[in-house]
Amino acid sequence: MQHVEVEPLPLERLGRLLAPERARRLMETGERARDLLRGRTVWNVNATAQGGGVAEMLQTLVAYGRGAGVDTRWSVLRGDSRFFAITKRLHNLLHGSPGDGGPLGEPEREHYERVLAGNLAAVRAEVDPGDVVLLHDPQTAGLAAGLRAAGAHVVWRCHIGSDARDDVSDQGWDFLRPYVEQADATVWSRRAYAPDWVDASTMRVIAPSIDPFTAKNLELDQDDVTGILLAAGLVTGRGDRPHIAFSRRDGSPDHLRHHEDLVLDGAPPPVGARLVVQVSRWDRLKDMAGVLRGFAEHATQLDDDVHLLLVGPDVSGVTDDPEGAEVLRECTALWEHLPEAARRRSHLVALPMDDVDENAIMVNALQRHAAVVVQKSIVEGFGLTVTEAMWKGTPVLASAVGGINDQIDGGVDGLLLADPLDLDAFASSLAVLLTHPTWAARLGAAGRERVRRQFLGDRHLSQYAEMFEALVAAPVR
Ligand code: UDP
């Protein structure tokens, strides 16, 4: 197990963004949780310290938990490449996609359990009876029984899922069911994601949230935004590259590095271009390739200053996602075969993952600079990239799937794509947003208010506090 060190953050900071009554409730929640959990530790266990929505959320939830005076910690399990191939298979199956089509039989179960047995020994050495352990996603489900036997209150939180159940998703659930049933409680991003065998009396629906103060979301003015993009080499223009200072999450000052090769075609868009941006892991279900195809097929109908940026992590830095390199390769091959006019205006970007704060500030600047943020996922557990863009007031065009439906009311605070595979509809919605900037800005502004109402950390923390109360009060099974 690897421990992720997270500095505490005071709840007052979040309170400053809220109406007084809501801020007061947040402080009360903090006090209640501190009293309730005195003498106990709240553990989070997941599969990666960086990259993806779970790591993103843990950074801030753990920080606010600590800031509220609750001993909150975060550990990352260790696994080998076979383990992560199996868990990626599960991830795809739960999303209704066969993924690599590989088996999930006894040998896979044995390997999954063997890797988790090693992790269990490490985590049990630290967890005390009465502690609360939040296990995140399929990679950790197999730890539930062992941790309960150690006297911990165990919650399994599932951040993924698909609205419709079928034979494909059932295959994944059949594998996971014996582990999930060992947890004292479960948490789901949407009600529809929970299979019908999940105990309804201990199940909760808790939507994710974002933190407005992280490097990913903090306010940047237009000069900062262009400065960051120029310094990082994500856009070109204006002679010298500026020297950009930024604050790390621990408050320490630093400078953005100059990169030469983030835009893989070596020809970043000009600083004045209007950008259509999708930020995603290189996961097939995010359909980066479909975005590229849809844009390329219709690029000639869009104004010449519109460029597409497909932004994902540098795959060499991602250990828990074996599919990433392959998907990036497929996108690169597709890009190489585009007609020249479309190729010149489409760009694949690989952001370094060795520095989370720098990565976050680049994503922040891209989401702010974008004329439109798209998220053309085929399935989406929740879609924090949508929340992040909405918070920045950037107009969003996203597939009407999974958790995106909980965030966007089509035509009110963003645009929804009814069929994610309909490239014509995708391109025409994009064209409408680009040719009606005042209307698009109104959607963006409404998006920001939607996030303020529903997707900030105070709502999330208070749902956690309620769950902890119920867990700690329940008789030990
Ligand atoms: N992300 C990032 N850099 C990247 C790609 C993604 O920081 O190169 C972040 C993104 O900003 C978001 C998270 O990873 O915070 C992705 O979360 P989401 O819920 O959209 O999808 P997931 O990856 O969990 O399926």
Coordinates of C-alpha atoms and ligand atoms in Angstrom, one line a residue, residues 51-54 56 91 216 279-281 286 311-313 351 353 359-360 363 367 375 380 382-386 388, ligand 1:
G51 CA -5.4 10.4 -13.0
G52 CA -9.1 9.9 -13.2
G53 CA -12.1 11.2 -11.3
V54 CA -11.7 9.1 -8.1
E56 CA -9.3 13.9 -8.2
H91 CA -14.6 -1.8 -15.5
K216 CA -7.9 22.2 -11.6
V279 CA -10.3 16.0 -21.7
S280 CA -10.4 12.3 -20.9
R281 CA -8.4 9.3 -20.1
K286 CA -14.8 8.2 -23.8
V311 CA -6.4 16.0 -24.2
G312 CA -5.5 13.0 -22.2
P313 CA -2.7 11.8 -19.9
L351 CA -0.2 15.8 -20.5
M353 CA 1.3 13.0 -15.1
N359 CA -1.3 18.8 -14.9
A360 CA -4.3 20.3 -13.2
V363 CA -6.4 21.3 -17.7
Q367 CA -11.3 24.1 -20.0
Q375 CA -17.6 14.9 -23.5
E380 CA -20.2 7.7 -18.3
F382 CA -20.6 10.6 -13.7
G383 CA -18.2 12.7 -15.8
L384 CA -16.3 15.2 -13.6
T385 CA -14.8 16.8 -16.7
V386 CA -18.4 18.0 -17.4
E388 CA -15.3 21.1 -14.2
Ligands
UDP1 N1 -7.9 14.4 -16.1 C1 -6.7 15.1 -16.0 N2 -5.8 15.0 -16.9 C2 -6.0 14.3 -18.0 C3 -7.2 13.6 -18.2 C4 -8.2 13.7 -17.2 O1 -6.5 15.8 -14.9 O2 -5.1 14.3 -18.9 C5 -8.9 14.5 -15.0 C6 -10.2 15.3 -15.4 O3 -9.9 16.7 -15.3 C7 -11.2 14.8 -14.4 C8 -10.7 13.4 -14.2 O4 -9.4 13.2 -14.7 O5 -11.0 15.5 -13.1 C9 -11.6 12.4 -15.0 O6 -12.8 12.2 -14.3 P1 -14.1 11.8 -15.0 O7 -15.2 11.6 -13.9 O8 -14.5 12.7 -16.1 O9 -13.8 10.4 -15.7 P2 -13.0 9.1 -15.2 O10 -11.6 9.2 -15.7 O11 -13.2 9.0 -13.7 O12 -13.7 8.0 -15.9

